[in-house]
mmCIF file of C-alpha atoms in Angstrom:
data_model
loop_
_atom_site.group_PDB
_atom_site.id
_atom_site.type_symbol
_atom_site.label_atom_id
_atom_site.label_comp_id
_atom_site.label_asym_id
_atom_site.label_seq_id
_atom_site.Cartn_x
_atom_site.Cartn_y
_atom_site.Cartn_z
ATOM 1 C CA GLY Q 754 -21.203 -25.697 -0.120
ATOM 2 C CA GLN Q 755 -20.708 -23.553 2.910
ATOM 3 C CA ASN Q 756 -22.308 -24.041 6.305
ATOM 4 C CA ILE Q 757 -21.306 -21.692 9.078
ATOM 5 C CA ASP Q 758 -23.263 -21.664 12.330
ATOM 6 C CA GLN Q 759 -23.355 -19.257 15.256
ATOM 7 C CA PRO Q 760 -25.864 -18.675 18.032
ATOM 8 C CA THR Q 761 -28.421 -16.110 16.965
ATOM 9 C CA GLU Q 762 -28.487 -14.058 20.127
ATOM 10 C CA MET Q 763 -26.570 -13.762 23.377
ATOM 11 C CA THR Q 764 -26.884 -11.539 26.426
ATOM 12 C CA ALA Q 765 -24.116 -10.774 28.896
ATOM 13 C CA THR Q 766 -23.482 -8.399 31.768
ATOM 14 C CA GLU Q 767 -21.207 -5.385 31.653
ATOM 15 C CA GLY Q 768 -17.743 -6.283 32.945
ATOM 16 C CA ALA Q 769 -18.219 -9.993 32.316
ATOM 17 C CA ILE Q 770 -16.650 -12.353 29.785
ATOM 18 C CA VAL Q 771 -18.592 -13.819 26.853
ATOM 19 C CA GLN Q 772 -17.636 -16.506 24.363
ATOM 20 C CA ILE Q 773 -19.265 -16.631 20.942
ATOM 21 C CA ASN Q 774 -18.870 -19.945 19.150
ATOM 22 C CA CYS Q 775 -18.719 -20.640 15.439
ATOM 23 C CA THR Q 776 -18.719 -24.005 13.723
ATOM 24 C CA TYR Q 777 -18.105 -24.402 10.028
ATOM 25 C CA GLN Q 778 -18.193 -26.924 7.232
ATOM 26 C CA THR Q 779 -16.825 -25.446 4.044
ATOM 27 C CA SER Q 780 -15.497 -26.737 0.753
ATOM 28 C CA GLY Q 781 -12.352 -24.684 1.133
ATOM 29 C CA PHE Q 782 -10.566 -23.013 4.021
ATOM 30 C CA ASN Q 783 -8.124 -20.152 3.831
ATOM 31 C CA GLY Q 784 -8.565 -18.573 7.225
ATOM 32 C CA LEU Q 785 -11.335 -17.487 9.571
ATOM 33 C CA PHE Q 786 -12.313 -13.934 10.406
ATOM 34 C CA TRP Q 787 -14.355 -12.313 13.125
ATOM 35 C CA TYR Q 788 -16.082 -9.015 12.474
ATOM 36 C CA GLN Q 789 -18.139 -6.663 14.583
ATOM 37 C CA GLN Q 790 -21.086 -4.924 12.992
ATOM 38 C CA HIS Q 791 -23.330 -2.225 14.382
ATOM 39 C CA ALA Q 792 -26.737 -1.806 12.819
ATOM 40 C CA GLY Q 793 -26.631 0.020 9.494
ATOM 41 C CA GLU Q 794 -22.860 0.042 9.326
ATOM 42 C CA ALA Q 795 -20.228 -2.005 7.526
ATOM 43 C CA PRO Q 796 -18.422 -4.758 9.436
ATOM 44 C CA THR Q 797 -15.213 -3.875 11.229
ATOM 45 C CA PHE Q 798 -12.336 -6.315 11.442
ATOM 46 C CA LEU Q 799 -11.624 -7.934 14.792
ATOM 47 C CA SER Q 800 -9.404 -10.935 14.207
ATOM 48 C CA TYR Q 801 -7.994 -13.434 11.760
ATOM 49 C CA ASN Q 802 -6.946 -17.031 12.408
ATOM 50 C CA VAL Q 803 -5.413 -19.356 9.877
ATOM 51 C CA LEU Q 804 -3.473 -21.684 12.201
ATOM 52 C CA ASP Q 805 -4.796 -23.540 15.206
ATOM 53 C CA GLY Q 806 -4.599 -21.759 18.502
ATOM 54 C CA LEU Q 807 -5.456 -18.560 20.270
ATOM 55 C CA GLU Q 808 -4.890 -15.047 18.972
ATOM 56 C CA GLU Q 809 -5.152 -12.316 21.568
ATOM 57 C CA LYS Q 810 -5.710 -8.654 20.855
ATOM 58 C CA GLY Q 811 -6.566 -6.525 23.852
ATOM 59 C CA ARG Q 812 -9.993 -7.410 25.207
ATOM 60 C CA PHE Q 813 -10.682 -9.673 22.255
ATOM 61 C CA SER Q 814 -9.285 -13.154 21.645
ATOM 62 C CA SER Q 815 -10.083 -15.653 18.920
ATOM 63 C CA PHE Q 816 -9.454 -19.371 18.852
ATOM 64 C CA LEU Q 817 -9.366 -21.803 15.954
ATOM 65 C CA SER Q 818 -9.363 -25.582 15.659
ATOM 66 C CA ARG Q 819 -9.262 -26.580 12.008
ATOM 67 C CA SER Q 820 -9.661 -30.294 12.717
ATOM 68 C CA LYS Q 821 -12.892 -29.610 14.589
ATOM 69 C CA GLY Q 822 -14.156 -26.886 12.271
ATOM 70 C CA TYR Q 823 -14.562 -24.664 15.303
ATOM 71 C CA SER Q 824 -13.718 -21.155 16.378
ATOM 72 C CA TYR Q 825 -14.706 -18.861 19.178
ATOM 73 C CA LEU Q 826 -14.451 -15.160 19.906
ATOM 74 C CA LEU Q 827 -13.834 -14.231 23.517
ATOM 75 C CA LEU Q 828 -14.713 -10.771 24.749
ATOM 76 C CA LYS Q 829 -13.423 -9.735 28.161
ATOM 77 C CA GLU Q 830 -14.398 -6.838 30.421
ATOM 78 C CA LEU Q 831 -17.549 -6.252 28.449
ATOM 79 C CA GLN Q 832 -18.618 -2.693 27.832
ATOM 80 C CA MET Q 833 -22.003 -1.375 26.786
ATOM 81 C CA LYS Q 834 -20.544 -0.334 23.435
ATOM 82 C CA ASP Q 835 -19.772 -3.999 22.708
ATOM 83 C CA SER Q 836 -23.474 -4.527 22.015
ATOM 84 C CA ALA Q 837 -23.416 -5.400 18.323
ATOM 85 C CA SER Q 838 -23.566 -8.292 15.906
ATOM 86 C CA TYR Q 839 -20.505 -10.506 15.678
ATOM 87 C CA LEU Q 840 -19.914 -12.248 12.400
ATOM 88 C CA CYS Q 841 -17.792 -15.315 11.833
ATOM 89 C CA ALA Q 842 -16.546 -15.636 8.254
ATOM 90 C CA VAL Q 843 -14.524 -18.292 6.465
ATOM 91 C CA ARG Q 844 -12.300 -17.306 3.586
ATOM 92 C CA GLY Q 845 -12.425 -19.562 0.578
ATOM 93 C CA GLY Q 846 -9.716 -20.341 -1.903
ATOM 94 C CA ALA Q 847 -10.701 -17.379 -4.091
ATOM 95 C CA ASN Q 848 -10.284 -14.917 -1.203
ATOM 96 C CA ASN Q 849 -14.064 -14.607 -0.951
ATOM 97 C CA LEU Q 850 -15.694 -14.577 2.455
ATOM 98 C CA PHE Q 851 -18.630 -16.685 3.533
ATOM 99 C CA PHE Q 852 -20.356 -15.345 6.586
ATOM 100 C CA GLY Q 853 -22.115 -17.138 9.365
ATOM 101 C CA THR Q 854 -25.544 -16.187 10.545
ATOM 102 C CA GLY Q 855 -24.133 -13.639 12.969
ATOM 103 C CA THR Q 856 -24.631 -13.378 16.720
ATOM 104 C CA ARG Q 857 -26.433 -10.375 18.188
ATOM 105 C CA LEU Q 858 -24.834 -9.612 21.532
ATOM 106 C CA THR Q 859 -26.652 -7.450 24.051
ATOM 107 C CA VAL Q 860 -24.642 -6.152 26.998
ATOM 108 C CA ILE Q 861 -26.768 -5.239 30.003
ATOM 109 C CA PRO Q 862 -25.777 -3.140 33.014
ATOM 110 C CA GLY U 520 -5.553 0.200 6.677
ATOM 111 C CA ALA U 521 -6.748 0.438 3.111
ATOM 112 C CA VAL U 522 -9.843 2.494 2.369
ATOM 113 C CA VAL U 523 -12.805 1.451 0.272
ATOM 114 C CA SER U 524 -15.558 3.910 -0.542
ATOM 115 C CA GLN U 525 -19.056 3.396 -1.864
ATOM 116 C CA HIS U 526 -21.422 5.763 -3.569
ATOM 117 C CA PRO U 527 -24.178 6.519 -2.939
ATOM 118 C CA SER U 528 -24.506 5.784 0.754
ATOM 119 C CA TRP U 529 -28.250 5.535 0.351
ATOM 120 C CA VAL U 530 -30.692 5.647 -2.536
ATOM 121 C CA ILE U 531 -34.456 5.529 -2.932
ATOM 122 C CA CYS U 532 -35.876 4.617 -6.305
ATOM 123 C CA LYS U 533 -39.128 3.650 -7.947
ATOM 124 C CA SER U 534 -39.917 0.085 -8.855
ATOM 125 C CA GLY U 535 -38.726 -0.760 -12.352
ATOM 126 C CA THR U 536 -35.820 1.641 -12.448
ATOM 127 C CA SER U 537 -32.125 0.772 -12.379
ATOM 128 C CA VAL U 538 -29.651 1.825 -9.741
ATOM 129 C CA LYS U 539 -25.869 1.891 -10.008
ATOM 130 C CA ILE U 540 -23.648 1.537 -6.946
ATOM 131 C CA GLU U 541 -19.954 2.349 -7.129
ATOM 132 C CA CYS U 542 -17.201 0.778 -5.073
ATOM 133 C CA ARG U 543 -13.746 2.364 -5.130
ATOM 134 C CA SER U 544 -10.453 1.407 -3.585
ATOM 135 C CA LEU U 545 -8.940 4.766 -2.668
ATOM 136 C CA ASP U 546 -5.320 4.036 -1.847
ATOM 137 C CA PHE U 547 -4.642 0.666 -3.377
ATOM 138 C CA GLN U 548 -5.431 -1.351 -6.486
ATOM 139 C CA ALA U 549 -7.932 -4.176 -6.342
ATOM 140 C CA THR U 550 -8.058 -6.733 -9.112
ATOM 141 C CA THR U 551 -10.844 -8.426 -7.209
ATOM 142 C CA MET U 552 -13.755 -6.977 -5.313
ATOM 143 C CA PHE U 553 -16.684 -8.693 -3.665
ATOM 144 C CA TRP U 554 -20.313 -7.658 -3.487
ATOM 145 C CA TYR U 555 -22.491 -8.615 -0.523
ATOM 146 C CA ARG U 556 -26.118 -8.090 0.304
ATOM 147 C CA GLN U 557 -27.554 -7.916 3.790
ATOM 148 C CA PHE U 558 -31.249 -8.010 4.662
ATOM 149 C CA PRO U 559 -32.417 -6.684 8.039
ATOM 150 C CA LYS U 560 -31.308 -8.788 10.982
ATOM 151 C CA GLN U 561 -29.475 -11.183 8.699
ATOM 152 C CA SER U 562 -25.834 -11.752 7.959
ATOM 153 C CA LEU U 563 -23.928 -10.767 4.842
ATOM 154 C CA MET U 564 -24.509 -12.905 1.793
ATOM 155 C CA LEU U 565 -21.891 -13.027 -0.932
ATOM 156 C CA MET U 566 -23.497 -12.142 -4.254
ATOM 157 C CA ALA U 567 -20.604 -12.096 -6.682
ATOM 158 C CA THR U 568 -16.904 -11.685 -7.230
ATOM 159 C CA SER U 569 -15.933 -8.795 -9.451
ATOM 160 C CA ASN U 570 -12.791 -9.371 -11.517
ATOM 161 C CA GLU U 571 -10.926 -6.549 -13.232
ATOM 162 C CA GLY U 572 -10.875 -7.087 -16.974
ATOM 163 C CA SER U 573 -13.039 -10.189 -16.977
ATOM 164 C CA LYS U 574 -16.528 -11.370 -16.193
ATOM 165 C CA ALA U 575 -17.850 -11.450 -12.688
ATOM 166 C CA THR U 576 -18.429 -14.726 -10.897
ATOM 167 C CA TYR U 577 -21.892 -15.018 -9.391
ATOM 168 C CA GLU U 578 -22.935 -17.120 -6.433
ATOM 169 C CA GLN U 579 -25.662 -19.669 -6.839
ATOM 170 C CA GLY U 580 -29.106 -18.125 -6.882
ATOM 171 C CA VAL U 581 -27.949 -14.622 -7.856
ATOM 172 C CA GLU U 582 -29.317 -13.467 -11.204
ATOM 173 C CA LYS U 583 -26.460 -12.172 -13.321
ATOM 174 C CA ASP U 584 -28.807 -10.352 -15.698
ATOM 175 C CA LYS U 585 -30.396 -8.493 -12.819
ATOM 176 C CA PHE U 586 -27.253 -7.591 -10.907
ATOM 177 C CA LEU U 587 -24.799 -6.306 -13.489
ATOM 178 C CA ILE U 588 -21.212 -6.008 -12.348
ATOM 179 C CA ASN U 589 -18.512 -4.088 -14.134
ATOM 180 C CA HIS U 590 -14.896 -3.872 -12.976
ATOM 181 C CA ALA U 591 -13.495 -1.452 -15.506
ATOM 182 C CA SER U 592 -10.372 -0.408 -13.651
ATOM 183 C CA LEU U 593 -8.157 -1.501 -10.793
ATOM 184 C CA THR U 594 -9.883 0.916 -8.435
ATOM 185 C CA LEU U 595 -13.541 0.794 -9.445
ATOM 186 C CA SER U 596 -16.249 -1.840 -9.485
ATOM 187 C CA THR U 597 -19.903 -1.054 -10.098
ATOM 188 C CA LEU U 598 -23.049 -2.992 -9.278
ATOM 189 C CA THR U 599 -26.187 -2.096 -11.226
ATOM 190 C CA VAL U 600 -29.491 -3.366 -9.916
ATOM 191 C CA THR U 601 -31.666 -3.480 -13.019
ATOM 192 C CA SER U 602 -35.449 -3.217 -12.950
ATOM 193 C CA ALA U 603 -35.393 -2.932 -9.190
ATOM 194 C CA HIS U 604 -38.315 -4.211 -7.152
ATOM 195 C CA PRO U 605 -39.200 -3.748 -3.479
ATOM 196 C CA GLU U 606 -37.698 -7.143 -2.632
ATOM 197 C CA ASP U 607 -34.330 -5.807 -3.798
ATOM 198 C CA SER U 608 -34.372 -3.305 -0.951
ATOM 199 C CA SER U 609 -31.318 -4.176 1.097
ATOM 200 C CA PHE U 610 -27.920 -3.063 2.336
ATOM 201 C CA TYR U 611 -25.284 -3.627 -0.341
ATOM 202 C CA ILE U 612 -21.635 -3.751 0.725
ATOM 203 C CA CYS U 613 -18.500 -4.201 -1.315
ATOM 204 C CA SER U 614 -15.094 -5.318 -0.148
ATOM 205 C CA ALA U 615 -11.578 -5.769 -1.441
ATOM 206 C CA PRO U 616 -9.252 -8.475 -0.151
ATOM 207 C CA GLY U 617 -6.038 -7.759 1.679
ATOM 208 C CA TYR U 618 -3.420 -10.186 2.916
ATOM 209 C CA ASN U 619 -5.233 -11.234 6.070
ATOM 210 C CA GLU U 620 -8.166 -8.866 6.055
ATOM 211 C CA GLN U 621 -11.052 -7.754 3.889
ATOM 212 C CA PHE U 622 -11.532 -4.025 3.505
ATOM 213 C CA PHE U 623 -15.207 -3.180 3.456
ATOM 214 C CA GLY U 624 -16.900 -0.167 1.997
ATOM 215 C CA PRO U 625 -19.385 1.704 4.183
ATOM 216 C CA GLY U 626 -22.352 0.158 2.392
ATOM 217 C CA THR U 627 -25.272 1.447 0.317
ATOM 218 C CA ARG U 628 -28.814 1.339 1.628
ATOM 219 C CA LEU U 629 -31.191 0.735 -1.286
ATOM 220 C CA THR U 630 -34.910 1.266 -0.845
ATOM 221 C CA VAL U 631 -37.195 0.448 -3.755
ATOM 222 C CA LEU U 632 -40.681 1.919 -3.545
#
């Protein structure tokens, strides 16, 4: 079975840094993805980790520890447009994705 | 990146009717496509894996006779919601796997009256 947990909601201030955590227990692991999703739209790809460590891409960074079943997404210099849901997803052996509960981030002025 | 389209983008139907949703890979071939469903304020739930030339693989709890999947070509998968009911109203999204990314379609909003 798949069990992927994220906080349901978070609030952060414009210009600040926010870290969204994801813990997982899955029967297979073939990489971990982070997606951003605005209401009523399809998810957009943010990052992919398959090895332990930190992947940095502009204002967004993602970290993975396979031994701990743990990942986080770090968003720096928050902007109002970053208000969205952030989805953690684990890829199984069949290339299918299992999504976490999603974290709704609200950025306030 | 690769492009996946879905049609229609939204559909309203009466209870008891069937609705077909198409998912196309526009600039690449996809032997596998995935179908997800998303209820309001919830995350995406994998429904089934569509396999070109063979039967789809359904996740536990998804009725295969209700959600018919056909993957007739390397660029097209269809999901038919048969005898739709109001509880089937949801956002349906398809995706095709890439090397280290999944390419999502824009989604189809289904409303069953």
